[in-house]
XYZ file of C-alpha atoms in Angstrom:
782
model
C 205.828 136.510 155.179
C 208.108 135.862 152.496
C 208.506 137.996 149.248
C 209.493 136.771 145.927
C 209.816 137.614 142.545
C 208.553 135.734 139.812
C 209.200 135.692 136.506
C 206.207 133.781 134.354
C 205.500 132.201 131.233
C 203.056 132.222 129.390
C 201.312 135.440 129.452
C 199.829 137.060 126.210
C 198.293 139.776 127.259
C 196.006 142.281 130.602
C 193.504 138.632 131.225
C 196.147 136.358 131.602
C 198.010 139.022 133.987
C 194.421 139.149 135.828
C 194.174 135.661 135.542
C 197.074 134.275 137.282
C 196.693 137.152 139.862
C 193.000 136.300 140.955
C 194.195 132.356 141.348
C 197.219 133.219 143.100
C 195.466 135.494 145.332
C 192.068 132.655 146.444
C 195.474 130.364 146.927
C 195.764 129.243 151.074
C 198.969 130.751 152.055
C 199.344 133.513 150.077
C 199.463 137.229 151.989
C 199.236 139.031 148.502
C 199.967 139.090 144.237
C 200.736 140.940 141.936
C 200.535 139.976 137.701
C 202.424 142.854 135.467
C 202.108 141.909 132.844
C 204.669 144.509 131.168
C 207.662 143.482 132.573
C 205.598 139.909 132.971
C 206.328 139.631 136.357
C 204.845 138.627 140.053
C 205.757 139.193 143.456
C 204.012 137.288 145.601
C 203.813 137.499 149.644
C 203.266 134.165 151.650
C 203.603 132.651 154.861
C 205.829 129.717 154.593
C 204.905 128.019 157.451
C 200.498 127.335 154.936
C 202.093 126.729 151.142
C 205.533 127.092 150.102
C 207.618 127.879 147.174
C 206.152 124.264 144.838
C 202.758 124.888 145.969
C 203.208 128.697 144.822
C 204.430 127.816 140.786
C 201.899 124.140 141.365
C 199.043 127.212 141.008
C 200.827 129.363 138.532
C 201.025 126.418 136.200
C 197.713 125.277 136.684
C 196.273 128.559 135.759
C 197.521 127.517 132.522
C 201.610 129.265 132.469
C 204.543 128.856 133.586
C 207.570 130.089 136.231
C 210.289 130.771 134.227
C 213.464 130.160 136.507
C 215.728 132.758 137.292
C 217.769 133.842 135.226
C 220.684 136.912 134.223
C 220.515 139.407 132.752
C 222.363 138.397 129.929
C 220.025 135.445 129.453
C 217.665 138.202 130.360
C 217.694 139.193 126.623
C 218.324 136.676 124.989
C 215.462 134.507 125.958
C 213.499 137.999 124.561
C 215.710 137.596 121.482
C 214.932 134.122 120.885
C 210.950 134.927 120.662
C 210.977 138.464 119.094
C 212.789 136.572 115.571
C 209.877 134.136 116.110
C 207.343 136.607 116.488
C 208.779 137.848 113.587
C 209.898 135.051 111.193
C 205.748 133.837 112.260
C 204.890 137.529 111.286
C 206.933 137.500 107.768
C 204.911 133.258 106.852
C 202.066 135.275 107.441
C 201.747 138.500 105.693
C 203.729 136.044 102.016
C 200.293 133.861 102.287
C 198.201 135.957 103.374
C 199.046 139.363 101.045
C 198.805 137.231 98.547
C 195.097 135.106 99.162
C 193.449 138.801 100.222
C 194.188 139.870 96.804
C 192.923 136.315 95.042
C 189.470 136.368 97.235
C 189.288 140.542 97.697
C 190.409 141.513 94.137
C 186.947 140.077 92.137
C 185.346 142.509 94.034
C 187.294 145.540 93.334
C 188.727 145.053 89.912
C 187.194 142.665 86.625
C 188.738 139.685 86.651
C 188.340 137.687 83.139
C 187.809 134.431 84.067
C 184.555 132.947 85.763
C 185.099 131.916 89.154
C 182.196 129.376 88.964
C 183.414 127.180 86.263
C 186.671 126.973 88.428
C 185.179 127.303 91.794
C 187.108 123.898 93.068
C 190.300 124.891 91.926
C 189.568 128.546 93.356
C 188.473 127.287 97.007
C 191.247 124.724 96.681
C 194.046 127.617 95.769
C 192.524 129.196 99.463
C 192.200 126.725 101.470
C 196.435 126.262 101.066
C 197.712 130.252 101.373
C 194.925 130.378 103.938
C 196.588 126.588 106.491
C 200.127 127.779 106.546
C 199.111 131.113 108.455
C 196.821 129.598 110.252
C 199.934 127.257 111.652
C 201.795 130.920 111.731
C 199.736 131.485 114.318
C 199.065 127.917 116.564
C 199.829 130.122 119.509
C 197.054 131.578 119.122
C 194.858 127.827 118.962
C 197.437 126.485 121.649
C 197.415 129.001 124.375
C 193.511 130.317 123.877
C 191.999 127.055 123.890
C 193.960 125.898 126.952
C 192.810 128.897 129.078
C 188.814 128.699 127.218
C 188.606 125.564 128.613
C 190.422 126.784 132.420
C 187.329 128.992 131.923
C 189.866 132.381 132.114
C 189.786 132.712 128.212
C 192.363 135.823 127.171
C 192.875 137.618 123.956
C 193.974 135.069 121.971
C 191.258 132.765 122.601
C 189.007 135.963 121.132
C 191.294 134.719 118.598
C 190.742 131.497 118.537
C 187.020 131.498 118.778
C 186.801 134.269 115.977
C 188.976 133.051 113.081
C 188.310 129.368 114.033
C 184.495 129.974 113.100
C 185.971 131.468 109.504
C 188.082 128.680 108.649
C 185.170 126.624 109.565
C 182.740 128.188 107.742
C 183.880 128.771 104.968
C 185.568 124.605 105.069
C 181.453 124.090 104.495
C 181.320 126.010 101.625
C 184.629 124.526 100.641
C 182.645 121.229 101.022
C 180.043 122.439 99.313
C 181.908 123.768 97.057
C 183.751 119.489 96.134
C 179.396 118.588 96.545
C 178.701 120.784 93.150
C 177.893 124.090 94.110
C 179.985 126.246 92.850
C 177.709 130.221 94.387
C 179.528 127.986 97.621
C 182.177 130.473 96.663
C 180.551 133.742 98.393
C 180.919 131.741 101.361
C 184.436 131.538 101.369
C 186.405 133.411 104.763
C 189.136 132.216 104.080
C 191.083 135.250 103.453
C 189.480 137.379 106.983
C 191.612 134.145 109.387
C 194.308 134.720 107.228
C 194.348 138.416 107.265
C 193.248 138.638 111.136
C 196.307 136.601 112.099
C 198.471 138.120 110.410
C 197.251 141.345 111.407
C 197.336 139.856 114.913
C 201.122 139.180 114.797
C 201.903 142.616 113.043
C 200.651 144.269 116.285
C 202.328 141.851 118.373
C 205.504 142.474 116.386
C 204.902 146.988 116.967
C 204.189 145.942 120.279
C 207.619 143.764 120.593
C 209.793 146.328 119.679
C 207.797 148.698 121.101
C 207.601 147.346 124.452
C 211.842 146.247 124.887
C 212.066 150.109 124.006
C 210.624 150.895 127.468
C 213.200 148.430 129.935
C 216.116 150.637 127.698
C 216.883 152.233 131.083
C 217.757 148.832 132.581
C 220.303 147.498 129.958
C 221.930 151.015 129.563
C 222.210 151.051 133.475
C 223.796 146.923 132.705
C 225.775 147.854 130.112
C 227.620 150.025 132.609
C 229.410 147.885 134.258
C 232.779 146.538 133.201
C 233.253 142.740 132.595
C 236.299 142.096 134.125
C 238.464 143.378 136.963
C 242.926 143.765 136.716
C 243.120 142.107 140.170
C 246.571 142.148 142.543
C 246.701 138.734 143.956
C 249.568 136.250 144.710
C 252.005 139.765 144.227
C 250.451 139.867 140.644
C 248.207 141.675 137.824
C 245.257 138.876 136.861
C 242.020 140.319 134.825
C 239.785 138.135 135.460
C 235.933 138.042 135.208
C 233.520 140.551 137.631
C 231.287 137.947 138.628
C 234.495 136.078 140.285
C 236.150 139.887 142.228
C 235.927 139.154 146.227
C 235.539 141.593 149.013
C 239.179 142.163 150.360
C 240.054 142.194 146.814
C 243.243 144.265 145.911
C 242.008 146.101 142.624
C 244.153 148.339 139.834
C 242.397 150.780 137.782
C 244.193 152.034 134.879
C 243.309 155.880 133.815
C 240.442 155.741 131.379
C 240.056 152.590 132.749
C 236.365 151.688 134.725
C 235.997 150.909 138.493
C 235.159 147.243 138.469
C 232.991 148.018 141.647
C 232.931 150.023 144.982
C 235.726 150.168 147.435
C 238.073 152.526 149.307
C 241.172 153.985 147.436
C 244.537 152.599 149.079
C 246.984 154.378 146.852
C 246.775 156.860 144.703
C 244.711 160.401 143.052
C 242.707 160.366 140.555
C 239.987 162.485 138.379
C 236.679 160.138 138.845
C 233.864 160.645 136.789
C 230.732 159.511 138.401
C 228.213 161.138 135.840
C 225.988 157.792 135.788
C 226.280 157.992 138.999
C 225.272 161.253 140.226
C 224.153 163.267 136.924
C 227.055 165.544 137.775
C 229.438 166.382 134.206
C 232.819 167.312 137.103
C 234.739 165.310 138.403
C 235.724 164.246 141.578
C 239.320 164.134 142.688
C 240.095 161.354 144.111
C 243.065 160.041 147.196
C 243.364 157.349 149.142
C 241.157 157.190 151.619
C 237.662 157.783 149.724
C 235.310 155.034 149.002
C 234.730 155.414 145.029
C 231.623 152.948 143.200
C 231.556 151.041 140.641
C 231.335 151.964 136.856
C 232.993 155.246 137.618
C 234.978 155.848 135.246
C 239.171 156.641 136.193
C 240.053 159.711 134.765
C 243.461 160.524 135.734
C 245.728 158.174 138.411
C 246.770 155.192 138.382
C 244.556 153.913 141.785
C 244.774 150.695 143.410
C 241.148 150.070 144.685
C 239.324 147.992 148.138
C 236.808 145.884 147.044
C 234.185 146.342 149.546
C 230.656 145.908 147.912
C 230.508 142.882 145.049
C 227.965 141.006 142.759
C 224.278 142.157 144.340
C 225.487 144.194 146.845
C 227.042 147.863 145.088
C 225.700 151.031 144.391
C 225.002 150.098 141.015
C 223.316 146.584 141.122
C 221.058 148.155 143.825
C 219.521 150.966 141.282
C 219.259 148.399 138.967
C 217.019 146.855 141.676
C 214.886 149.078 142.529
C 214.565 150.581 138.913
C 212.741 147.135 137.700
C 210.807 146.573 141.511
C 209.549 149.635 139.952
C 208.667 148.137 137.017
C 207.738 144.530 137.535
C 204.695 147.499 140.540
C 201.375 147.911 139.971
C 199.662 152.016 140.327
C 196.889 152.340 142.617
C 195.050 153.617 139.230
C 196.214 150.326 137.204
C 193.327 148.302 139.710
C 190.326 149.647 137.353
C 191.628 148.480 134.118
C 192.559 144.832 136.368
C 189.168 144.962 137.525
C 188.403 144.878 134.350
C 190.190 142.583 132.286
C 189.286 139.960 134.413
C 185.642 140.074 133.761
C 186.381 141.822 129.909
C 187.301 138.566 127.455
C 183.791 136.582 128.799
C 181.547 139.868 129.069
C 183.005 140.184 124.801
C 182.088 136.177 123.627
C 178.974 137.554 125.118
C 178.171 139.964 122.983
C 179.534 138.221 119.733
C 177.314 135.436 120.876
C 174.560 138.009 121.658
C 174.058 140.386 118.401
C 174.806 136.686 116.033
C 171.839 135.672 116.966
C 169.955 138.633 117.042
C 170.933 139.312 113.297
C 170.181 136.211 112.400
C 166.615 136.888 114.068
C 166.818 140.192 111.990
C 166.923 137.966 108.843
C 170.334 138.291 108.115
C 172.560 135.146 106.771
C 174.883 132.860 108.095
C 177.352 135.285 106.686
C 176.125 138.672 107.637
C 176.685 136.999 111.650
C 179.157 135.279 111.546
C 181.478 138.564 109.821
C 179.826 140.070 112.926
C 180.198 137.639 115.677
C 184.354 138.102 113.888
C 184.597 141.283 115.154
C 183.196 141.340 118.220
C 185.548 139.196 119.183
C 188.318 140.385 117.430
C 188.043 143.770 117.736
C 187.317 143.612 121.796
C 191.149 142.360 122.172
C 191.527 143.950 125.540
C 195.835 144.442 125.307
C 195.899 147.889 124.944
C 193.644 148.870 128.189
C 196.066 146.039 129.842
C 199.275 148.045 129.041
C 198.104 151.444 129.067
C 199.768 151.149 133.219
C 202.507 149.188 133.106
C 204.697 150.807 130.238
C 203.869 154.067 131.369
C 205.463 152.715 134.636
C 208.688 150.901 132.752
C 209.654 153.996 131.370
C 208.648 156.718 133.427
C 210.863 154.903 136.552
C 213.940 154.287 134.143
C 213.403 157.856 132.700
C 213.579 158.680 136.452
C 216.808 156.221 137.343
C 218.667 158.052 134.377
C 217.259 161.575 136.191
C 219.335 160.502 139.762
C 216.112 159.695 140.878
C 214.849 156.224 141.933
C 211.354 154.946 142.911
C 211.318 152.339 144.851
C 207.920 151.198 143.493
C 204.625 152.356 141.164
C 202.517 153.549 144.197
C 205.861 155.795 144.759
C 205.708 157.225 141.426
C 201.561 157.803 141.514
C 201.392 159.368 144.609
C 204.540 161.782 143.842
C 201.754 162.509 141.444
C 199.213 164.418 144.158
C 201.791 165.781 146.587
C 200.648 169.296 147.555
C 203.120 169.676 151.381
C 207.010 169.171 150.348
C 207.987 169.271 154.353
C 212.149 169.415 154.568
C 214.229 167.919 156.868
C 217.357 171.376 157.584
C 220.363 169.752 158.935
C 221.948 167.537 155.637
C 218.993 168.637 153.351
C 218.283 172.330 152.541
C 221.943 172.592 154.929
C 224.939 171.019 153.831
C 225.163 169.454 157.082
C 229.229 170.556 157.516
C 229.586 173.883 160.341
C 231.448 176.780 157.550
C 233.111 180.059 158.450
C 231.232 182.415 157.330
C 232.281 185.919 158.647
C 235.193 187.462 160.379
C 235.214 190.449 161.875
C 238.986 191.396 163.343
C 238.939 194.285 165.978
C 240.717 197.274 165.624
C 244.577 196.585 164.351
C 244.051 192.561 164.205
C 243.486 191.357 160.371
C 240.936 188.819 159.324
C 244.321 186.699 158.818
C 245.686 186.888 162.264
C 242.687 186.553 163.767
C 241.959 182.874 162.279
C 245.200 182.598 162.217
C 245.196 182.349 166.231
C 241.568 180.823 166.290
C 242.457 177.720 164.151
C 245.797 177.199 165.857
C 243.783 177.192 169.111
C 240.358 175.235 167.816
C 243.077 172.187 166.409
C 243.008 170.709 169.614
C 239.100 170.518 169.552
C 236.865 167.931 168.895
C 233.330 170.470 168.031
C 231.691 170.807 165.023
C 232.390 174.329 165.001
C 236.341 173.959 166.768
C 236.355 172.794 163.261
C 234.932 174.319 161.471
C 237.362 177.116 161.771
C 240.651 174.865 161.724
C 239.164 174.034 158.183
C 239.305 177.363 156.984
C 242.563 178.515 157.693
C 243.560 175.175 155.963
C 241.553 175.593 152.857
C 242.674 179.981 152.590
C 246.083 177.759 153.943
C 246.909 179.863 156.282
C 250.009 178.584 158.598
C 249.153 177.012 161.899
C 251.269 177.741 164.922
C 251.269 175.219 168.308
C 249.173 176.081 170.730
C 250.008 174.835 174.215
C 248.117 174.425 177.839
C 244.978 173.703 175.590
C 241.451 173.174 178.038
C 237.732 173.283 176.447
C 234.619 174.234 178.939
C 231.487 172.663 177.780
C 229.132 174.908 175.815
C 230.632 177.830 176.798
C 234.764 178.233 174.703
C 238.118 176.957 174.115
C 241.562 178.417 174.973
C 245.446 177.976 174.858
C 248.592 180.086 174.157
C 249.251 180.672 170.597
C 252.962 182.157 170.174
C 252.928 182.865 173.656
C 249.681 184.883 173.949
C 246.610 183.907 176.073
C 244.083 182.768 173.581
C 240.506 182.437 174.467
C 237.417 181.448 171.863
C 233.884 181.127 172.838
C 230.392 182.803 174.308
C 229.684 186.030 176.414
C 228.750 184.496 179.358
C 232.814 183.052 179.351
C 234.410 185.703 178.287
C 232.814 187.793 181.479
C 230.186 190.323 179.219
C 228.398 191.814 181.440
C 225.248 189.130 181.451
C 221.396 189.050 183.098
C 220.255 186.483 185.496
C 219.099 184.102 183.033
C 222.252 184.247 180.621
C 223.661 183.248 184.215
C 221.581 180.155 183.772
C 221.964 178.974 180.381
C 226.022 178.972 180.669
C 225.357 176.974 183.988
C 223.301 174.581 182.119
C 226.253 174.157 179.543
C 223.439 173.552 176.760
C 225.645 172.962 173.958
C 222.943 175.291 171.418
C 223.888 177.968 169.666
C 222.336 180.303 171.948
C 223.849 179.270 175.146
C 227.540 179.121 173.702
C 226.941 182.638 172.934
C 225.022 183.491 176.805
C 221.979 182.508 174.920
C 219.176 186.028 174.474
C 218.801 187.254 177.318
C 222.547 188.685 177.591
C 222.156 190.230 174.473
C 219.655 191.577 175.141
C 221.419 192.331 178.612
C 224.256 193.645 176.728
C 222.355 195.471 174.558
C 220.256 198.212 177.125
C 223.908 197.816 178.664
C 225.699 199.578 174.982
C 222.910 201.815 174.570
C 223.997 203.112 178.253
C 227.093 203.166 177.001
C 228.422 201.497 179.828
C 232.406 202.272 181.058
C 232.013 198.442 182.292
C 233.443 194.742 179.983
C 231.055 195.187 177.616
C 231.823 198.393 176.318
C 235.603 197.444 176.094
C 235.553 194.207 174.046
C 233.834 197.016 171.278
C 231.178 198.200 172.973
C 227.818 198.777 170.310
C 229.699 197.603 166.922
C 230.790 194.325 168.734
C 226.545 193.823 170.448
C 225.190 195.084 167.131
C 227.498 192.073 164.852
C 226.605 189.719 167.197
C 222.487 189.309 166.379
C 222.788 190.029 162.665
C 224.732 187.118 162.471
C 222.279 186.142 164.903
C 219.401 186.702 163.025
C 221.429 185.506 160.028
C 221.258 181.496 161.541
C 225.172 181.649 162.254
C 226.743 181.388 165.741
C 228.662 184.173 166.189
C 232.255 183.422 168.107
C 233.757 185.117 170.793
C 237.818 186.022 170.335
C 240.147 187.609 173.283
C 243.864 187.870 172.788
C 245.736 188.093 176.420
C 241.884 189.627 177.355
C 241.329 191.826 174.842
C 238.417 191.930 173.178
C 239.959 190.634 169.383
C 236.555 189.793 166.515
C 233.840 187.587 166.544
C 233.915 184.185 163.823
C 231.435 183.661 163.303
C 230.181 179.782 161.220
C 227.225 177.971 159.975
C 225.686 175.117 158.307
C 225.708 176.450 155.142
C 222.428 176.268 152.531
C 223.201 174.725 149.675
C 223.430 176.546 146.635
C 220.735 174.311 144.767
C 217.750 174.698 147.528
C 216.156 178.276 147.338
C 216.352 177.470 143.639
C 214.226 173.634 144.406
C 212.297 175.276 146.972
C 211.092 178.706 144.302
C 210.219 175.888 141.424
C 208.292 173.913 143.866
C 206.150 176.756 144.984
C 205.139 177.662 141.172
C 203.988 174.235 141.074
C 201.301 174.890 144.225
C 203.478 172.994 146.194
C 203.233 174.320 149.329
C 206.809 174.445 151.162
C 208.298 173.334 154.947
C 210.599 172.484 157.128
C 210.865 170.649 160.122
C 213.867 171.024 162.394
C 214.799 170.722 166.261
C 217.099 174.066 165.861
C 216.457 177.392 167.862
C 213.748 179.745 166.720
C 215.320 182.095 165.103
C 218.264 179.702 163.361
C 215.060 178.270 161.543
C 213.169 181.424 160.104
C 216.790 182.324 159.321
C 216.868 179.382 157.300
C 213.623 179.713 155.834
C 213.842 183.341 155.305
C 217.165 183.128 152.647
C 215.742 179.427 150.848
C 211.622 181.366 150.726
C 210.347 177.732 152.187
C 206.426 178.550 153.700
C 206.501 177.637 156.935
C 208.524 176.236 159.743
C 208.033 174.122 162.420
C 211.451 174.490 164.677
C 212.768 173.497 168.212
C 211.482 170.067 167.089
C 212.500 166.953 168.709
C 212.929 163.963 166.935
C 210.382 161.936 167.417
C 207.564 164.643 167.232
C 209.162 164.709 163.991
C 206.258 161.716 162.707
C 203.377 164.016 164.894
C 203.950 167.196 162.740
C 204.642 164.649 159.335
C 200.746 163.694 160.014
C 199.178 166.688 161.317
C 199.729 168.260 157.183
C 197.661 164.548 156.869
C 195.404 164.923 158.619
C 194.533 168.238 157.452
C 193.834 167.180 153.461
C 197.469 167.275 153.208
C 199.836 165.140 150.462
C 202.498 165.283 152.223
C 206.118 163.867 150.706
C 209.019 164.806 153.739
C 212.367 165.006 151.921
C 215.033 163.404 154.457
C 218.385 162.009 155.164
C 219.410 160.527 158.985
C 218.027 158.302 161.208
C 215.844 160.465 162.914
C 213.590 161.295 160.006
C 212.746 157.558 159.349
C 209.852 157.114 161.256
C 208.310 160.737 159.194
C 209.531 159.295 156.140
C 207.330 156.336 157.270
C 204.818 158.459 158.650
C 204.751 160.762 155.336
C 202.458 159.735 151.790
C 205.714 159.794 150.398
C 208.882 159.247 151.893
C 212.164 161.346 150.039
C 215.189 160.254 150.909
C 218.959 161.847 149.366
C 221.540 159.728 148.098
C 223.926 160.003 150.353
C 221.230 159.899 154.758
C 221.466 157.232 156.210
C 220.801 153.273 155.172
C 218.288 153.205 158.334
C 216.784 156.551 156.194
C 217.292 155.016 152.741
C 215.076 152.129 153.634
C 212.207 153.487 154.912
C 211.643 156.054 151.779
C 209.464 155.131 148.662
C 211.796 157.156 146.672
C 216.072 157.372 146.981
C 217.766 160.876 145.431
C 221.022 159.757 144.356
C 222.732 163.372 143.721
C 223.032 165.333 147.215
C 220.582 167.436 146.203
C 217.279 168.788 146.618
C 216.440 169.806 143.246
C 215.719 166.087 142.197
C 212.554 166.540 144.573
C 211.532 168.941 141.720
C 212.472 166.577 139.365
C 210.436 163.351 140.976
C 207.040 165.650 141.094
C 207.354 166.349 137.370
C 207.862 163.039 136.471
C 205.788 161.813 138.929
C 202.696 163.986 138.195
C 203.683 163.272 134.223
C 203.571 159.656 134.005
C 199.835 158.634 135.902
C 199.530 161.705 132.453
C 200.580 159.625 130.189
C 198.784 156.581 132.144
C 194.933 158.497 131.967
C 195.767 159.354 128.162
C 196.322 155.192 128.104
C 193.346 154.345 129.921
C 191.413 157.091 128.077
C 191.761 155.922 124.495
C 191.719 152.214 125.643
C 188.298 152.965 127.404
C 187.282 155.201 124.765
C 188.100 152.380 121.887
C 186.680 148.553 123.055
C 183.808 151.317 124.223
C 183.667 152.173 120.618
C 184.296 149.642 118.593
C 182.402 147.143 119.470
C 178.946 147.960 119.219
C 180.852 149.444 116.249
C 181.347 145.862 115.183
C 178.076 144.059 116.498
C 176.656 146.235 113.406
C 175.150 149.548 115.637
C 176.267 152.090 112.612
C 175.406 149.652 109.919
C 171.301 149.577 111.559
C 171.540 152.810 111.362
C 172.211 152.797 107.335
C 176.060 153.299 108.327
C 178.899 150.934 107.542
C 179.560 147.031 108.585
C 183.236 147.112 109.787
C 185.193 143.778 108.433
C 186.688 141.553 110.242
C 189.568 142.310 109.008
C 189.701 146.284 109.678
C 188.316 144.924 113.393
C 191.600 142.814 113.329
C 194.142 146.370 112.179
C 192.045 148.498 115.361
C 192.956 146.282 117.137
C 196.762 145.077 116.599
C 197.066 149.682 116.208
C 195.166 149.764 119.403
C 197.946 148.119 121.740
C 201.091 150.176 120.118
C 199.355 153.427 120.452
C 199.119 152.881 123.817
C 202.900 151.812 124.025
C 203.388 154.793 122.124
C 202.207 157.309 124.509
C 204.007 155.784 127.195
C 207.401 156.182 125.502
C 206.836 159.695 125.471
C 207.976 160.424 128.409
C 210.862 158.970 127.276
C 211.457 162.636 126.327
C 210.936 163.933 129.517
C 212.826 167.174 131.148
C 212.751 168.243 133.975
C 214.412 171.425 133.536
C 211.031 172.082 131.824
C-alpha cells in the first residue's frame, strides 16, 4: 500500500471535495481517499499493483479537477497570492458595474425620478444590459466550473450560482427583446440587477473567505519563516555563504553570535548559549559545548560555533514539524463525515427544491417573475460552503495553534479523540520523572561530614559504570567536590562496590553485602543478584529483620552500624521511593547516600490540572510497588500499576478501554510503543525514542507533561468550535431554504429577495471561518 498526498486544483466548495472523494473511492485500486477543501489536498492510499499515479491523475481530471505539480512553499504562496489578486480584481470590476446597475434598477422603487421610464424603456433596458455584461464576465468562473460540474452530474456551489444568475439573465434578456419589440411594460420584467448583484456579492464573500482562510494557515507561514535562507560553511579551507538548500550532510557550518543555526547538527568547537524557544517554547537559552546537538533555526546568542551538519532538508526537526502540521491540516476528523455526506447530495437536492418551489408558486397563480425570484433565492441561499468549511478551517487553526505551543497532532482524528479523553496513563521513567537518577539525601554518621561522605563515595564510584554510582559522581562534580584516585576497585553485581581511597577501605552497597544481620529471605535476594532497589538494599525482608533486631536492641552488627536510627532512615528513604546505599570506611558505618529518579518540576502541577478537568490519571511502570507508590503520592496520581512488564503495558491500557474509558497513553521509550499504539490517543514525549514518536498520535516537542494538558484543552476547544460551526451551518440552511422558498410569504410575511439571499450566503461562509479564527486566542494556561 502506498500513500500519496496530492494538491488539487479547481475545487471551490464542499460539494467539490465530496464529489472528488466519492469518485476516487470508487476507483479500483484506491483503498481510501480523503479530500480537504480548506487545504485543497487529497490523501490517497492505493495499491501500486492495481493503479499508478497516472490512473489517479486521470480519475481526478475526469471528475473536473486537476493535480497540481509538487510545489515549494514559496511557489505555493506565489500561486495563492496570484489567486487572491485575481479575486480582488474581479470583485472590483463586479462592484464597479453592479452597484450603479442596482441604483438604476432599484432607485425608482425607493425615490421618485423625473424620468418617464416608459418613454425611455429601450435606453433604460440597454443601459442595464451594458452594465450587467462586465459583471457576468467578472464571474466567468461560476459558469465555466458550474456548468462543467453540472454536465458531469456532480453539481457544486458554482452550479447553483450559475443556474440562478443565468435564469435571471435569460428572463431579463427576454424582457429586453420585448421592450425593443415595443412592449414598454416589460421594463418591470428586467432582473439584470439581481444576476449582477448576486455575482458581486458572492465574489465579495469569496474574497473575504480567501483572506480568512489565508490567516488559518499562518502557523505554517511562521514556521517556514524561522529557517534561515543561507548558511556560512567551511569548504576548501575558506568560508563560503551558500543557499540553505545546498548544505550537505557533513558540511562544517560556521555560526556567528546572533545568527540562526542553519540546520541540525553537532557542535565541534566553541561554547555558546542557544535560544531554542522556537522549538521548546522555553525562554531560557541552553548552554552548548562540543558534542552537544543543536537544531536548525535556533539562535546562537553567545560565542562562535563550528557545527557539523547531521540532518538537512526534509530531515531536519523543523521540516518534520512542518510536515506533521501540514499532514494534520490535510486530514479529516471523524466529525467531518456527516458534513461530507450532506454536501455530497446537497446541491442536487437544492436544485430539486428550487424547481419544485417555483412550479408550486406558478400553479398557485403567481406570475413568472415571482416564481423566478423564488427559484433564484433558493439556489443562491443554499450554498454548502459554510457546511464544508465548518470542520477543516477549525482543524487548520487548531493544529497550527498546537504547533505554536509545542504540541504536534499527526492527524485530525488525534485532535478530535483528544477532546474525548477520560483517562491519561503515564509511563514513569523519563515521563513523570527525569529518567536520570540523582543524589537526594546525604546522611553522614558520627564525625564524617556530608562533603567527606560524598567525596569518598564518589571517588570510589568513579570507576563504576552503574547509573546509581554515576549519579553520586555527578553530585560531587556539581558541588565542586575534589575527588581522589581509587585503587583496587571491584564491583559485585547486585551488591555494591569497593576500593581504596587515600589508603582507606571504602565500601558502598546494600545491607546484606555490608554484613548486616539478615533473614534467609534477604540471603535469597542477594544471591539472585537482582538489579532492583529492593535487592540492592537486601530487600524488604532484610529491612524487616533489621527492624526486629534494632527493636530488641541487639548488640550485633546492626547496632554497630548505626542501630535503630540507621534502619529507621533506610525505611523512610525506601518509603519515599529512594534507593539508600550504605557507606562504610575501614569497616565502620559512615552514613547513607540516597539516590532517586527525581520527579520533573511540573509533573505534579500537570496532574493536578488534569484531575481538575475531570480526567483520571494513572501510572504504569515496571518499578517496584513501593517506589511507584511513593512517586504516585508525590504527584497526586489516582491509580498506579506497578511491576508491569513492558509487553504487558498495552494489555493494561486495553483493560481500561474495555471499561469504557477513552485512554491517552503518555510515554517516551521503546517499551511504551505497543501501549501508545493500543491507546485511543498515543502521546510521545519529544525527547523520547524515535520508535515511541513514530507510534504516537501526538508528539510533545518539549520534555514536559504539562503539554498533555495543552493537547487535551486544545482538542476540546477545537471540537467545540467545529460543533459551533456545524450547528450554525446546518441551522442556516435549514432555516434559509424554506424562507427563500416563500414559507414566510405564504403566511403573510416578506418574500426573500435574491440579492439578500446572496449576501446571506456569503456572510455564512465568512462567519464560519471567522469563528474558527477565534481559536488563535487559545491560551493553554486558562
